[in-house]
Amino acid sequence: SFDMLNNQFTDERVKEIMTWRAEKGHAYSGVDKTTGSTLVERLCNQTLWSFEQEEYDLMYQYLFQPMPGWSLTVLALCLWALTLAVEFRSVFEQGMAILQLPNVPAGESGVVQS
C-alpha cells in the first residue's frame, strides 16, 4: 500500500535541495577526476555513498511509486462522466422549467389586467 499524500518534503527543504544542486552539485570541485561526472550525475546514477544519496533515494521512492496509470485514467474518466451527468441534469431541469411556464394563447396580449 502506498500513500501519495504523504509528502515529507516541505517547501523549505525543496529550496535547500535546489540550492545544493546549483551550488555544490554542479560545482567543478565536485567533479570526479577519473570519470568526469558531477555530483549530480553520480547522484542520479545512484553511485554516491552520502547523505544526499539517501535524500535522493527517498525522493525517488516518493515520486516513482508503483501507481498504475490505467487506474488513474479510469478514476479521471469516472469523475469526468459524473461531472457531465450533473451538467446534463442541470440543463434538463432548466429546460423542463421553461416548458412548464404558462403559454399565452394566440390572439391574446398576455398583459395581466386587474
Tab-separated table of C-alpha atoms in Angstrom:
chain	number	residue	atom	x	y	z
A	1	SER	CA	0.000	0.000	0.000
A	2	PHE	CA	1.255	3.458	-0.777
A	3	ASP	CA	0.190	6.897	0.349
A	4	MET	CA	0.683	9.502	-2.373
A	5	LEU	CA	-0.437	12.264	0.007
A	6	ASN	CA	2.392	11.669	2.464
A	7	ASN	CA	4.865	14.265	1.188
A	8	GLN	CA	7.824	14.565	3.543
A	9	PHE	CA	9.370	17.484	1.660
A	10	THR	CA	8.470	20.961	2.857
A	11	ASP	CA	8.942	23.985	0.625
A	12	GLU	CA	11.983	24.968	2.694
A	13	ARG	CA	13.563	21.524	2.265
A	14	VAL	CA	12.989	21.593	-1.503
A	15	LYS	CA	14.626	25.032	-1.647
A	16	GLU	CA	17.650	23.691	0.265
A	17	ILE	CA	17.977	20.765	-2.142
A	18	MET	CA	17.729	23.057	-5.172
A	19	THR	CA	20.380	25.354	-3.683
A	20	TRP	CA	22.672	22.371	-3.047
A	21	ARG	CA	22.193	21.216	-6.630
A	22	ALA	CA	23.023	24.628	-8.087
A	23	GLU	CA	25.928	25.497	-5.779
A	24	LYS	CA	27.555	22.148	-4.989
A	25	GLY	CA	26.084	19.500	-7.272
A	26	HIS	CA	27.329	21.128	-10.459
A	27	ALA	CA	30.462	22.704	-8.963
A	28	TYR	CA	33.801	21.927	-10.545
A	29	SER	CA	35.170	20.920	-7.146
A	30	GLY	CA	32.727	18.006	-7.084
A	31	VAL	CA	33.690	16.600	-10.480
A	32	ASP	CA	35.171	13.111	-10.357
A	33	LYS	CA	38.623	13.394	-11.905
A	34	THR	CA	38.514	9.822	-13.225
A	35	THR	CA	35.103	9.762	-14.918
A	36	GLY	CA	34.442	13.488	-15.322
A	37	SER	CA	30.965	13.161	-13.808
A	38	THR	CA	29.496	15.774	-11.492
A	39	LEU	CA	27.985	15.110	-8.084
A	40	VAL	CA	24.502	15.447	-9.553
A	41	GLU	CA	25.282	12.939	-12.291
A	42	ARG	CA	26.600	10.434	-9.765
A	43	LEU	CA	23.618	11.140	-7.533
A	44	CYS	CA	21.120	10.431	-10.336
A	45	ASN	CA	23.032	7.281	-11.275
A	46	GLN	CA	22.822	6.288	-7.591
A	47	THR	CA	26.561	5.732	-7.215
A	48	LEU	CA	27.178	8.076	-4.258
A	49	TRP	CA	27.514	6.963	-0.665
A	50	SER	CA	26.349	10.041	1.148
A	51	PHE	CA	23.507	11.836	2.903
A	52	GLU	CA	22.493	13.402	-0.418
A	53	GLN	CA	22.124	9.956	-1.965
A	54	GLU	CA	19.796	8.911	0.838
A	55	GLU	CA	17.683	12.050	0.282
A	56	TYR	CA	17.608	11.413	-3.463
A	57	ASP	CA	16.546	7.806	-2.919
A	58	LEU	CA	13.748	8.974	-0.621
A	59	MET	CA	12.521	11.476	-3.233
A	60	TYR	CA	12.802	8.890	-5.991
A	61	GLN	CA	10.714	6.412	-3.998
A	62	TYR	CA	8.061	9.083	-3.349
A	63	LEU	CA	7.895	10.333	-6.942
A	64	PHE	CA	8.018	6.975	-8.688
A	65	GLN	CA	5.630	4.901	-6.628
A	66	PRO	CA	4.081	1.937	-8.424
A	67	MET	CA	0.739	3.613	-9.162
A	68	PRO	CA	-0.664	2.002	-12.302
A	69	GLY	CA	-1.507	4.582	-14.932
A	70	TRP	CA	-4.652	2.758	-16.009
A	71	SER	CA	-6.229	3.153	-12.566
A	72	LEU	CA	-5.674	6.912	-12.591
A	73	THR	CA	-7.157	7.048	-16.102
A	74	VAL	CA	-10.251	5.122	-15.036
A	75	LEU	CA	-10.657	7.365	-11.987
A	76	ALA	CA	-10.355	10.516	-14.136
A	77	LEU	CA	-12.885	9.194	-16.660
A	78	CYS	CA	-15.368	8.314	-13.893
A	79	LEU	CA	-15.074	11.788	-12.366
A	80	TRP	CA	-15.490	13.362	-15.809
A	81	ALA	CA	-18.605	11.237	-16.521
A	82	LEU	CA	-20.132	12.215	-13.167
A	83	THR	CA	-19.425	15.890	-13.859
A	84	LEU	CA	-21.117	15.571	-17.256
A	85	ALA	CA	-24.131	13.877	-15.651
A	86	VAL	CA	-24.519	16.762	-13.206
A	87	GLU	CA	-24.309	19.313	-16.035
A	88	PHE	CA	-26.818	17.424	-18.216
A	89	ARG	CA	-29.237	17.148	-15.317
A	90	SER	CA	-28.984	20.881	-14.675
A	91	VAL	CA	-29.646	21.662	-18.351
A	92	PHE	CA	-32.565	19.199	-18.433
A	93	GLU	CA	-34.132	20.725	-15.301
A	94	GLN	CA	-33.828	24.233	-16.760
A	95	GLY	CA	-35.425	23.049	-19.998
A	96	MET	CA	-38.293	21.419	-18.105
A	97	ALA	CA	-38.826	24.604	-16.085
A	98	ILE	CA	-39.076	26.635	-19.298
A	99	LEU	CA	-41.586	24.156	-20.779
A	100	GLN	CA	-43.750	24.405	-17.641
A	101	LEU	CA	-44.214	28.165	-17.997
A	102	PRO	CA	-47.803	29.155	-18.890
A	103	ASN	CA	-48.492	29.829	-22.571
A	104	VAL	CA	-50.336	32.835	-23.971
A	105	PRO	CA	-52.968	31.697	-26.471
A	106	ALA	CA	-52.815	33.156	-29.954
A	107	GLY	CA	-54.638	36.459	-30.271
A	108	GLU	CA	-54.164	37.475	-26.625
A	109	SER	CA	-51.657	40.081	-25.451
A	110	GLY	CA	-50.516	38.339	-22.290
A	111	VAL	CA	-50.846	41.539	-20.227
A	112	VAL	CA	-52.344	40.934	-16.786
A	113	GLN	CA	-55.401	43.086	-16.178
A	114	SER	CA	-56.525	43.852	-12.652
